Coordinates of C-alpha atoms in Angstrom, one line a residue:
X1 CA 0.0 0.0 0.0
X2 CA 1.8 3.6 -0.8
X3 CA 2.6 6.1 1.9
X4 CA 0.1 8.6 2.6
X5 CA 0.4 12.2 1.5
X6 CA 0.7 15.3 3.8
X7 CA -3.2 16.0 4.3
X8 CA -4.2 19.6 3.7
X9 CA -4.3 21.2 7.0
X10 CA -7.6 22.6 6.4
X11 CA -8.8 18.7 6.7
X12 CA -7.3 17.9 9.5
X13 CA -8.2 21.5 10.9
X14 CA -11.9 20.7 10.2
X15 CA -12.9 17.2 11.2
X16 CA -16.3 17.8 9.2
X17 CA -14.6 18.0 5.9
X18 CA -13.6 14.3 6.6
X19 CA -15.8 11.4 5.4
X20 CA -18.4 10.1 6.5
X21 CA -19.3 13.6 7.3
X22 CA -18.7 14.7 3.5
X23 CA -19.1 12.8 0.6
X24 CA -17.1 11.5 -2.3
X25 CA -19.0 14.2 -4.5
X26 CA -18.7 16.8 -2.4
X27 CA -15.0 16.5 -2.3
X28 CA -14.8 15.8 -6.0
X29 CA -16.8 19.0 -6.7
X30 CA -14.7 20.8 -4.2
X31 CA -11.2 19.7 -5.7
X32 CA -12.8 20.8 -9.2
X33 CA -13.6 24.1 -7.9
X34 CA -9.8 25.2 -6.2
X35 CA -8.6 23.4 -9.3
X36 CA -10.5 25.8 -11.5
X37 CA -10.0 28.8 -9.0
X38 CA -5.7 28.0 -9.4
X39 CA -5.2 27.8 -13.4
X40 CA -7.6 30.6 -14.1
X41 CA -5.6 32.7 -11.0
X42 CA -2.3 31.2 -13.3
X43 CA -3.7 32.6 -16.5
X44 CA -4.8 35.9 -15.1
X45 CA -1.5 36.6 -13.9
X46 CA -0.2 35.7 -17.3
X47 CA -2.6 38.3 -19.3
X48 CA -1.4 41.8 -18.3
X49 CA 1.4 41.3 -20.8
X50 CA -0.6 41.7 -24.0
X51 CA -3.0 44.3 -22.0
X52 CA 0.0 46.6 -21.6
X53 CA 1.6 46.4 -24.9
X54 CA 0.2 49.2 -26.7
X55 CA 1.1 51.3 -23.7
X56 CA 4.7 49.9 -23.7
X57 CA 5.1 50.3 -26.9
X58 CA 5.3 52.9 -30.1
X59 CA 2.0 54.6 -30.1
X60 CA -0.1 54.9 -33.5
X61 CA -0.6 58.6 -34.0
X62 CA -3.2 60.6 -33.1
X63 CA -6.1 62.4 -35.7
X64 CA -8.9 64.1 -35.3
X65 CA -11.0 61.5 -37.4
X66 CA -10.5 58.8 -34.2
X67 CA -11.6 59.2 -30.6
X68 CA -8.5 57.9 -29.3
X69 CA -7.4 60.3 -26.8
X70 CA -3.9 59.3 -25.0
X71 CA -2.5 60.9 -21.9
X72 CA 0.7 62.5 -22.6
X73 CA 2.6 60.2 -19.9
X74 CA 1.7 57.2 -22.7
X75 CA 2.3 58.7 -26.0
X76 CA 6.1 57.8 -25.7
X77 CA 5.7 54.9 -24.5
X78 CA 8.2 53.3 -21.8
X79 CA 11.4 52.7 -23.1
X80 CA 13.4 50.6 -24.1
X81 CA 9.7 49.6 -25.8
X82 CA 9.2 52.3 -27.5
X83 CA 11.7 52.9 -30.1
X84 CA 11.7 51.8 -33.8
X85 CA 11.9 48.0 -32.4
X86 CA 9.8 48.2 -29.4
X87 CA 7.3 45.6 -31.3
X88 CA 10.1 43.0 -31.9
X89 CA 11.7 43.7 -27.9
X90 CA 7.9 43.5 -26.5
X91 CA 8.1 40.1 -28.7
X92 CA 11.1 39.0 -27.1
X93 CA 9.6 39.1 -23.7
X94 CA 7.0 36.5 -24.6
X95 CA 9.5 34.6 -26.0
X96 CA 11.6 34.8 -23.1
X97 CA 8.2 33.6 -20.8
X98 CA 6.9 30.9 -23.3
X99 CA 10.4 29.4 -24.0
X100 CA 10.8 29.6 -20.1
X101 CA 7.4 27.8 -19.4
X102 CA 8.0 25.0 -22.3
X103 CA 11.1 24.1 -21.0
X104 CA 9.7 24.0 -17.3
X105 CA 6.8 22.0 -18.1
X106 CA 8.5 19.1 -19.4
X107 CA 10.5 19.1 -15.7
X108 CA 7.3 20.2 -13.8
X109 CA 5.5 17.1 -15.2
X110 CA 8.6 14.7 -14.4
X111 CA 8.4 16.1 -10.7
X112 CA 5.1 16.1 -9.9
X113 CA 4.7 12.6 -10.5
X114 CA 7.1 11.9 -7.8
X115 CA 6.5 14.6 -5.2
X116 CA 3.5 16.3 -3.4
X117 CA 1.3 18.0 -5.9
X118 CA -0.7 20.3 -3.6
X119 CA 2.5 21.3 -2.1
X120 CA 4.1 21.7 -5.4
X121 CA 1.1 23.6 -7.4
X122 CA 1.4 26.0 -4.5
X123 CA 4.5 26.8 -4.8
X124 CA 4.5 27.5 -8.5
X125 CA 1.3 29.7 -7.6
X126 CA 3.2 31.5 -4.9
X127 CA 6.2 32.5 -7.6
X128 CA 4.3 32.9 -9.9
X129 CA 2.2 36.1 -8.5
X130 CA 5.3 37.3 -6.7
X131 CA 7.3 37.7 -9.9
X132 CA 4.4 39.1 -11.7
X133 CA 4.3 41.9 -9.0
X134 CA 7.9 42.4 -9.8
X135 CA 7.7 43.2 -13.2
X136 CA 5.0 45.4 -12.4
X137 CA 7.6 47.4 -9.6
X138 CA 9.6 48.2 -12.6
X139 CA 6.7 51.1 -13.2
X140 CA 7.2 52.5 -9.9
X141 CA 11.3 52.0 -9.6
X142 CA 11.4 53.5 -13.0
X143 CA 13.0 50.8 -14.8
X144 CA 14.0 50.6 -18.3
X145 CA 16.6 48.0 -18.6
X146 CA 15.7 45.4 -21.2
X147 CA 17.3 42.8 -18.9
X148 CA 15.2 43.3 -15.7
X149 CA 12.1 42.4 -17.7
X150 CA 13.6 39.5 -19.9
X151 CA 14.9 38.0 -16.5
X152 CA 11.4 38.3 -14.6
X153 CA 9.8 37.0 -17.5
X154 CA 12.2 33.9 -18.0
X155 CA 11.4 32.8 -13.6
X156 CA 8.2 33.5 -14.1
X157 CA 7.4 31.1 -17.1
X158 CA 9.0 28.3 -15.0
X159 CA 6.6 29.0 -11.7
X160 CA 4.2 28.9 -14.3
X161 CA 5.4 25.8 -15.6
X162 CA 4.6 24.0 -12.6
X163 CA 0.6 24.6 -12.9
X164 CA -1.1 22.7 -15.6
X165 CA 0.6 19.4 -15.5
X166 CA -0.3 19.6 -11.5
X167 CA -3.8 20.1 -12.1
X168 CA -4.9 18.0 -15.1
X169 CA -2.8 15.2 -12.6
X170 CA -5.2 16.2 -10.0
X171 CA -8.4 16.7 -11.7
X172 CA -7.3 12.9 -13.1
X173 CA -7.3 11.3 -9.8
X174 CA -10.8 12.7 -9.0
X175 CA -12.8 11.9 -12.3
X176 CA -13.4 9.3 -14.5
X177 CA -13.1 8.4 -18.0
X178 CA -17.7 8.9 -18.5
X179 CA -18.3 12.5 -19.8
X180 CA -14.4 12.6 -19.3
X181 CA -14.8 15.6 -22.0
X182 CA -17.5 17.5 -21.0
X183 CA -16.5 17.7 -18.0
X184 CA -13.2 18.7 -18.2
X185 CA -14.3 20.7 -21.3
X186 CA -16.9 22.5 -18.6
X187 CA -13.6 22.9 -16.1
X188 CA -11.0 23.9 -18.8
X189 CA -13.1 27.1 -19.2
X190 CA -10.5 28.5 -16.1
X191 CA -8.2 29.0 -19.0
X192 CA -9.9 31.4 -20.8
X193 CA -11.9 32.5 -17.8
X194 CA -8.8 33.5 -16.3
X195 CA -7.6 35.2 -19.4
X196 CA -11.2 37.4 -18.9
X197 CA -10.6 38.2 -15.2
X198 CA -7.2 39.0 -16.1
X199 CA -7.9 41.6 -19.5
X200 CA -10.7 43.2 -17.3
X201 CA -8.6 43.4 -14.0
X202 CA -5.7 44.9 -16.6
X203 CA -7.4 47.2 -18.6
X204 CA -9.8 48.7 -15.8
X205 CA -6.8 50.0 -13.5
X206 CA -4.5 50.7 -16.9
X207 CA -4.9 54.0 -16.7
X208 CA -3.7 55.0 -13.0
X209 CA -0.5 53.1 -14.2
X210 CA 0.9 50.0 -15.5
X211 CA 2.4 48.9 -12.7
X212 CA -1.5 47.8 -11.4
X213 CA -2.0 45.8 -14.4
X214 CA 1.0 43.4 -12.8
X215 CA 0.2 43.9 -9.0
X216 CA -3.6 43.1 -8.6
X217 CA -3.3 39.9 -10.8
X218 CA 0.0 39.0 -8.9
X219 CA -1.5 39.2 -6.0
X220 CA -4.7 37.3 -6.8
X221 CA -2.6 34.4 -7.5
X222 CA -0.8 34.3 -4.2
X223 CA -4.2 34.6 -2.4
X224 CA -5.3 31.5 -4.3
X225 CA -1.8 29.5 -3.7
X226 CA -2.8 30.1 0.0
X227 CA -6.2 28.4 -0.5
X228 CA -4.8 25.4 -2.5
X229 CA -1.9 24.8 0.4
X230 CA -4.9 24.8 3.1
X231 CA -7.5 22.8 1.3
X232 CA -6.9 20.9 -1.6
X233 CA -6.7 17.1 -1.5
X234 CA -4.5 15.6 -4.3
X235 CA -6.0 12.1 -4.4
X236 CA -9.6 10.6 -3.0
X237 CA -7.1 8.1 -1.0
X238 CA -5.2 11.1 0.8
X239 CA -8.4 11.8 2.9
X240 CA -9.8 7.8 3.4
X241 CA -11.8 7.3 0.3
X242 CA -9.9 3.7 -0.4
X243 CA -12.5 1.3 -2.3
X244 CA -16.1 1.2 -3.3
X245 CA -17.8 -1.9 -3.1
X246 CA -21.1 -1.8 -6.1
X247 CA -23.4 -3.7 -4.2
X248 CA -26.7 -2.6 -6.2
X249 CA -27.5 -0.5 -8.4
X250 CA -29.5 1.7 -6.5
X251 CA -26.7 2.3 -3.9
X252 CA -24.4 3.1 -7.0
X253 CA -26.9 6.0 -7.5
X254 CA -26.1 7.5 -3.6
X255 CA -22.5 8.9 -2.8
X256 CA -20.4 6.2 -2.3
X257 CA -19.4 5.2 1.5
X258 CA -15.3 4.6 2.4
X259 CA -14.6 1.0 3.3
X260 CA -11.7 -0.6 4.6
X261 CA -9.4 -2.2 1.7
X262 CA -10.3 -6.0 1.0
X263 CA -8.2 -8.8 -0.4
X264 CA -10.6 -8.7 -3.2
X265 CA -10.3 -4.6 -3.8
X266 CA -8.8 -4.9 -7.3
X267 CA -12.0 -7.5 -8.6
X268 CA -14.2 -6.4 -11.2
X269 CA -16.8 -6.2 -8.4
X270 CA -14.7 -3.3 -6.8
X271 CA -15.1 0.8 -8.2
X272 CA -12.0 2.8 -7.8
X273 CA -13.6 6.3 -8.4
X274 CA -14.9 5.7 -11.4
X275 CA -11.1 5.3 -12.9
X276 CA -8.4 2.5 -12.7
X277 CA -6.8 1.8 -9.5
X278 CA -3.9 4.3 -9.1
X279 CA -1.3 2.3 -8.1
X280 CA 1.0 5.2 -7.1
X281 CA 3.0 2.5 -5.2
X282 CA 4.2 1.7 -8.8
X283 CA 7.3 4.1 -10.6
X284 CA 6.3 6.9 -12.5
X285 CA 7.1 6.2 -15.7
X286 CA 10.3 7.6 -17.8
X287 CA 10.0 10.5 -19.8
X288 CA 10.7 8.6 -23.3
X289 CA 8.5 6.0 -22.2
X290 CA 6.0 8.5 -22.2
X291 CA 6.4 9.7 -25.2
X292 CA 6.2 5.9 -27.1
X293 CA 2.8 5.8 -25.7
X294 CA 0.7 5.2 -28.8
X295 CA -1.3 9.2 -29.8
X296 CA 1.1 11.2 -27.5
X297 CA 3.7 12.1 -29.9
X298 CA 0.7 12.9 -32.9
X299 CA -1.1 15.0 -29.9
X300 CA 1.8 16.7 -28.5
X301 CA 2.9 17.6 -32.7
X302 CA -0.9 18.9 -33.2
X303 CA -1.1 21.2 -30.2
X304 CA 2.5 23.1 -31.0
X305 CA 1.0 24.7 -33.6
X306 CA -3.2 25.1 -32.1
X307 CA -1.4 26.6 -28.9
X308 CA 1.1 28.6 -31.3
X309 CA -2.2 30.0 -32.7
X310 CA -3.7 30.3 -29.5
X311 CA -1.2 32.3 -27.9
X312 CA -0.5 34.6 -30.8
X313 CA -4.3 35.8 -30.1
X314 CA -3.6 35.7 -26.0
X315 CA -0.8 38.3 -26.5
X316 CA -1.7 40.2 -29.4
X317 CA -5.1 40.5 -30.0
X318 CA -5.5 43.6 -27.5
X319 CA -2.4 45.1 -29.7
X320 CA -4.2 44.0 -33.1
X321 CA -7.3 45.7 -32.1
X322 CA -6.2 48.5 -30.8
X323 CA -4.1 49.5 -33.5
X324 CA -6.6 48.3 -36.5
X325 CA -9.6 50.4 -37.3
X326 CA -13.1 49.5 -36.5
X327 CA -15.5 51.1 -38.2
X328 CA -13.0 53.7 -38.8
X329 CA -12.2 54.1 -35.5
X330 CA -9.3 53.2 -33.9
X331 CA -10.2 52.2 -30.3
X332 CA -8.6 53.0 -26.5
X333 CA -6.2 51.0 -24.1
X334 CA -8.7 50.0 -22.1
X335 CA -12.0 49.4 -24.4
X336 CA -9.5 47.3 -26.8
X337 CA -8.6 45.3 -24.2
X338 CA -12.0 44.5 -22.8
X339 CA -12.7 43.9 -26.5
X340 CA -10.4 41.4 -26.7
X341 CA -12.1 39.1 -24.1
X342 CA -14.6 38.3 -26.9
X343 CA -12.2 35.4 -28.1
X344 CA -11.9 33.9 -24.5
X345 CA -16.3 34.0 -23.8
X346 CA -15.9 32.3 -27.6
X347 CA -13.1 29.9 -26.1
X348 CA -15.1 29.0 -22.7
X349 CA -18.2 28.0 -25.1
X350 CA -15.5 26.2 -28.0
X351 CA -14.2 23.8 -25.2
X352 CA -17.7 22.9 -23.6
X353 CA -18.6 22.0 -27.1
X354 CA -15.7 20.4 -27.8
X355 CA -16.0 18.2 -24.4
X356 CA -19.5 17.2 -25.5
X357 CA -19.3 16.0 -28.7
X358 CA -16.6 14.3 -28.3
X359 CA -18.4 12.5 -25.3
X360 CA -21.1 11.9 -27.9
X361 CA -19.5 10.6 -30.5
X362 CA -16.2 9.3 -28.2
X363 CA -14.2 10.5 -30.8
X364 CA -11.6 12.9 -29.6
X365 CA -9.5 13.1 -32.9
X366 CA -12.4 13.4 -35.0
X367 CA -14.0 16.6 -32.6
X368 CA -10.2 18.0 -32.8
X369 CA -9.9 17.9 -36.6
X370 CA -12.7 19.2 -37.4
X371 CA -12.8 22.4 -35.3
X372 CA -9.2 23.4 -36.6
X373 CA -10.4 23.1 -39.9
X374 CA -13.7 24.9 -39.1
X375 CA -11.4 27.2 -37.2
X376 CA -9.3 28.2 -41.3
X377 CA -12.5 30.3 -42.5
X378 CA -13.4 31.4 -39.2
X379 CA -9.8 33.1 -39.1
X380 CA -10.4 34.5 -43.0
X381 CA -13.3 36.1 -42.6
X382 CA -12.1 37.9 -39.2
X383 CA -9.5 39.6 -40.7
X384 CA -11.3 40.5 -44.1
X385 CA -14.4 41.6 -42.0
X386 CA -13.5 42.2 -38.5
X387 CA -13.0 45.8 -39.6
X388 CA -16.5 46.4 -40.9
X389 CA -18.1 47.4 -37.6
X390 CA -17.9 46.8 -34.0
X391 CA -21.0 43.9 -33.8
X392 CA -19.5 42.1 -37.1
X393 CA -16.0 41.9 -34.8
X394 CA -17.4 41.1 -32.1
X395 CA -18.7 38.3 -33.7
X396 CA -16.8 37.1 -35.6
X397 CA -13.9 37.2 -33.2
X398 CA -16.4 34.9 -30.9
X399 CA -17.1 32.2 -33.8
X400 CA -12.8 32.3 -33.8
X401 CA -12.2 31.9 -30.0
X402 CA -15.0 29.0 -30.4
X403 CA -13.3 27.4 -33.0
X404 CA -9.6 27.6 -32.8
X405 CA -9.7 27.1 -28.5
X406 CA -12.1 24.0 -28.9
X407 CA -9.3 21.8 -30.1
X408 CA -6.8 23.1 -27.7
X409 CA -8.9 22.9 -24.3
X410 CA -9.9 19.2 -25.7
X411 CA -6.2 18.1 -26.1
X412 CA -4.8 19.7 -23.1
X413 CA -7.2 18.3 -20.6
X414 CA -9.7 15.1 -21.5
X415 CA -6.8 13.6 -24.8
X416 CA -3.8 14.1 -22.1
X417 CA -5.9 12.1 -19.3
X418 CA -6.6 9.7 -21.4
X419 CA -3.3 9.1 -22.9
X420 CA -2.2 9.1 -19.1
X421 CA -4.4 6.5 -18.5
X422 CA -4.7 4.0 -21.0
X423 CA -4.9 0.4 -19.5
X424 CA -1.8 -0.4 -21.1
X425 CA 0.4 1.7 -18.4
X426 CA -1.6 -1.1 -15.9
X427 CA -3.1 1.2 -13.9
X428 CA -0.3 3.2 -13.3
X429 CA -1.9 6.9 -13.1
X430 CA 2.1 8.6 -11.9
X431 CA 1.8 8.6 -15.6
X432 CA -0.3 11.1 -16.0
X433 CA 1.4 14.1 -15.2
X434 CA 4.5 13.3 -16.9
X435 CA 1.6 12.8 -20.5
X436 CA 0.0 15.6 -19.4
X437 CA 3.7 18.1 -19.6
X438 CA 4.6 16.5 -22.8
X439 CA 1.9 17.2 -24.7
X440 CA 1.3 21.2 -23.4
X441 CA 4.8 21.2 -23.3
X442 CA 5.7 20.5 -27.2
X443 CA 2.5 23.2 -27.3
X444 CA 4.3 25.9 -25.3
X445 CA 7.5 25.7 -27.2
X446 CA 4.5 26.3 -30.6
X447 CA 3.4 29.3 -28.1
X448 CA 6.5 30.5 -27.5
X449 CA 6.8 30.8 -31.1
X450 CA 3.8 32.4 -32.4
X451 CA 4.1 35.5 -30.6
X452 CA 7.6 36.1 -31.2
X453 CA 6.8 35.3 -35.3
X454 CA 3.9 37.6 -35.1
X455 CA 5.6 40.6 -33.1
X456 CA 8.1 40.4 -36.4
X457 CA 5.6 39.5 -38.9
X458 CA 3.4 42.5 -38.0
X459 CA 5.6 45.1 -39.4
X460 CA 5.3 43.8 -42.3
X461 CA 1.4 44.4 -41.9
X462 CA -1.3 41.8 -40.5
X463 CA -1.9 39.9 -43.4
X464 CA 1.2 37.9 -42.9
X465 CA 0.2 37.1 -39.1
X466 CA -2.8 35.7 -40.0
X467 CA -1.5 33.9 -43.0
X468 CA 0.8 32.5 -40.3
X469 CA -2.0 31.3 -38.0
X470 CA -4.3 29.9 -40.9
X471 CA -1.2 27.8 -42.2
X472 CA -0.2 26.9 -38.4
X473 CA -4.4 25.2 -37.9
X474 CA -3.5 23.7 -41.0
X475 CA -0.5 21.8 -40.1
X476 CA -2.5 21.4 -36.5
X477 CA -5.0 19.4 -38.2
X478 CA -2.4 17.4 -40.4
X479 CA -1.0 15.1 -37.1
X480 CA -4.8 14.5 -36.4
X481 CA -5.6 12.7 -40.0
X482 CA -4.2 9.0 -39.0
X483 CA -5.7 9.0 -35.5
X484 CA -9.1 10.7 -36.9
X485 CA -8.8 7.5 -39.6
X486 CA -8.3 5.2 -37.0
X487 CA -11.7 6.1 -34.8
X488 CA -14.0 6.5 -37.4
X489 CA -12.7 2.8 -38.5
X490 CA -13.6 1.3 -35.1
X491 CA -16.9 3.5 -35.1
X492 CA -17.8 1.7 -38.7
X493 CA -16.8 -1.7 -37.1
X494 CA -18.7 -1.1 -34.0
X495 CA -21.3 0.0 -36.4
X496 CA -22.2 2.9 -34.2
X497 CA -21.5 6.0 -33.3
X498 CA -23.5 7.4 -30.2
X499 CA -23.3 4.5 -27.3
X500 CA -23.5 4.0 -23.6
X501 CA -21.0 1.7 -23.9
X502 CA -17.8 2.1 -25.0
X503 CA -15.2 -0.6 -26.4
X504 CA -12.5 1.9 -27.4
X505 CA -11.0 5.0 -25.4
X506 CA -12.0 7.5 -28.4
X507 CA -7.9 7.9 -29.2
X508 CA -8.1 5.0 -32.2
X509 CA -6.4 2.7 -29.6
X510 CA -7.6 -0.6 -28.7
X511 CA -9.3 -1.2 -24.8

């Protein structure tokens, strides 16, 4: 039997949070919920960047045709931004950050398969908003040294590193493989959630400094690494839910009741939370085993370049919009900013969507594919007719977050738990967060790119970005044609497509 974890001191502080006086679904829905609280506290701490850019950066000039209206302490921008290069340096910076976080993630996920993860996501969290706040001091101290931000950006991508593979690990351990994608497609909605809190938060306080935009988000996430280290329980084991014995099926329809291990506990008789026993007594498994496991390497190749796209809309759509007319008007810091959460309310309903259908049709390959290449016309006609008016960008920038985040929320959450654990790895679920940082890390190093390509490829006007994007969801879709092949095969053998009982685990890989 493996060694119990560290117990979060609220649960031992509270004797009521402890079964029988809470149930297995409270705890599950309570795990969800911190879960949730943490990544979206991780991405709004990551959002200030692109909030800040046009403020950071060259300004577009002023006319008396727009109602732009800048104060004079952000015409010149804030050097060393906002000379002839400041687009390419303020590119630099996410490249210093996304480089940063791809190179962490691959050792976040290799450690947190072998170490505390409530302790460790904390951590991460903790750094994370402290450095945050640092690069935001820079407005106060008066900084300009390129250096000072590169650096803070570089420590911060690593803390950052550390909070995705910890929570999909987590989230893992508390649901099951049924509705696998809607629900995590329902919980994955922190990321762009996060992104919303974070633009708002950033935008409303823009304009009594820059410096805010870092602090308040900084300082959200430290408040939330404090409620993770005091109540979050990794595992249903760490707090005494061991085995479930299905004695009817009317009892499997009330919360189920903690029993004390049998010798029987692994029969077919005996429910482990819905998933396979975890094993964790077992080694995690090597990093290049991981990678032989059969869809990781074709997942991890398709989200480089839907994160690469992604991300290039995280950290420059505020820039984009502010800086192309709409309706002939070019628009404020602050109201292009708040515009620019459009894409995220479009990405919180793309990976709900997402999550279902691919429940529906247990098909995640298939739901993947065809988003990205929904996602190609979606991105054509935003930048041909974004421009038109301020409803027809609105919505067509939604149909684009729906579209091109679908895809990306699928494969970073429900496709990397179920690649982390297939019944091959026998149960052994310390796989999961080592799966889950290879796949979003490959994608990080396609974020870390993006940006950088489109902070270069803008001066040379925005056709060329998006060209860059639509060509990026193309190759996206490419790595998914063999896999999508593969399930709709089993789906014509099984000779259905819509069951309550699956024989396959929707990746084209036999159960």
């Amino acid at each position: 039997m493996r060694s119990r974890r560290n117990v979060a001191p609220a649960i031992d502080l509270f004797p009521n949070l402890k079964p029988p006086h809470r149930t297995l679904g409270f705890h599950r829905t309570l795990v969800l919920i911190i879960t949730f609280l943490a990544y979206a506290s991780f991405h709004a701490s990551r959002k200030p960047p692109s909030i800040v850019k046009s403020v950071l950066g060259p300004t577009i000039p002023v006319n008396s045709s727009n109602i732009l209206r800048s104060s004079p302490s952000n015409v010149t921008g804030w050097a060393p931004f906002n000379g002839p290069d400041g687009i390419q340096l303020l590119g630099k910076l996410d490249l210093a950050f996304l480089s940063a976080y791809s190179i962490g993630m691959y050792f976040a996920g290799h450690v947190g398969d072998r170490m505390d993860l409530r302790l460790f996501l904390a951590f991460g969290m903790m750094g994370s908003g402290i450095f945050t706040i640092l690069f935001g001091l820079g407005y106060w101290l008066n900084l300009h040294v390129l250096l000072f931000f590169i650096t803070v950006q570089i420590i911060c991508g690593l803390f950052q590193s550390i909070g995705w593979p910890c929570v999909v690990a987590i989230v893992g351990n508390w649901c099951g493989k049924e509705k696998r994608g809607l629900i995590m497609g329902v919980w994955n909605s922190n990321t762009s959630i996060g992104n919303i809190i974070g633009s708002i938060v950033a935008s409303g306080i823009l304009e009594i400094g820059w410096g805010w935009s870092f602090v308040v988000p900084g300082a959200l996430a430290i408040f939330v690494a404090i409620l993770v280290f005091l109540f979050l329980v990794v595992s249903p084991e760490d707090i005494g839910f061991e085995t479930f014995v299905r004695v009817s099926e009317t009892e499997l329809k009330a919360e189920a009741i903690p029993v004390e291990k049998s010798e029987n506990a692994d029969s077919e008789e005996t429910v482990l939370l819905g998933v396979e026993h975890h094993s964790d007594s077992m080694p995690a498994i090597g990093f290049l085993e991981a990678w032989r496991l059969p869809g990781v390497a074709l997942f991890a190749g398709c989200l480089f370049f839907s994160k690469l796209v992604a991300y290039t809309f995280l950290y420059w759509l505020p820039f984009y919009i502010r800086h192309t007319a709409v309706a002939g008007v070019h628009l404020s810091h602050k109201t292009a900013g708040i515009l620019s959460t459009i894409f995220d309310v479009g990405g919180v309903c793309g990976g709900i969507l997402a999550g279902l259908i691919s429940d529906l049709i247990d098909a995640r390959a298939v739901t993947s594919i065809a988003f990205l290449l929904l996602s190609i016309p979606a991105l054509v006609l935003y930048r041909a007719f974004g421009s038109i008016s301020a409803v027809t960008n609105t919505c067509l920038m939604f149909l684009s977050g729906l579209l091109v985040n679908g895809p990306y929320s699928l494969i970073t959450t429900a496709v990397a738990a179920d690649l982390g654990t297939q019944t091959m790895l026998a149960g052994n679920s310390r796989a999961l967060a080592t799966v889950t940082a290879i796949i979003d890390g490959t994608g990080s190093i396609g974020a870390a790119l993006g940006p950088l390509m489109a902070g270069y490829l803008s001066s040379r006007g925005w056709n060329a970005v998006f060209f860059m994007l639509i060509l990026s969801t193309f190759f996206a879709a490419l790595f998914l044609v063999s896999l999508a092949l593969s399930e709709i095969k089993v789906k014509l053998e099984q000779g259905q497509w819509f069951s309550s009982s699956h024989t396959s685990t929707g990746l084209g890989l036999e159960k």
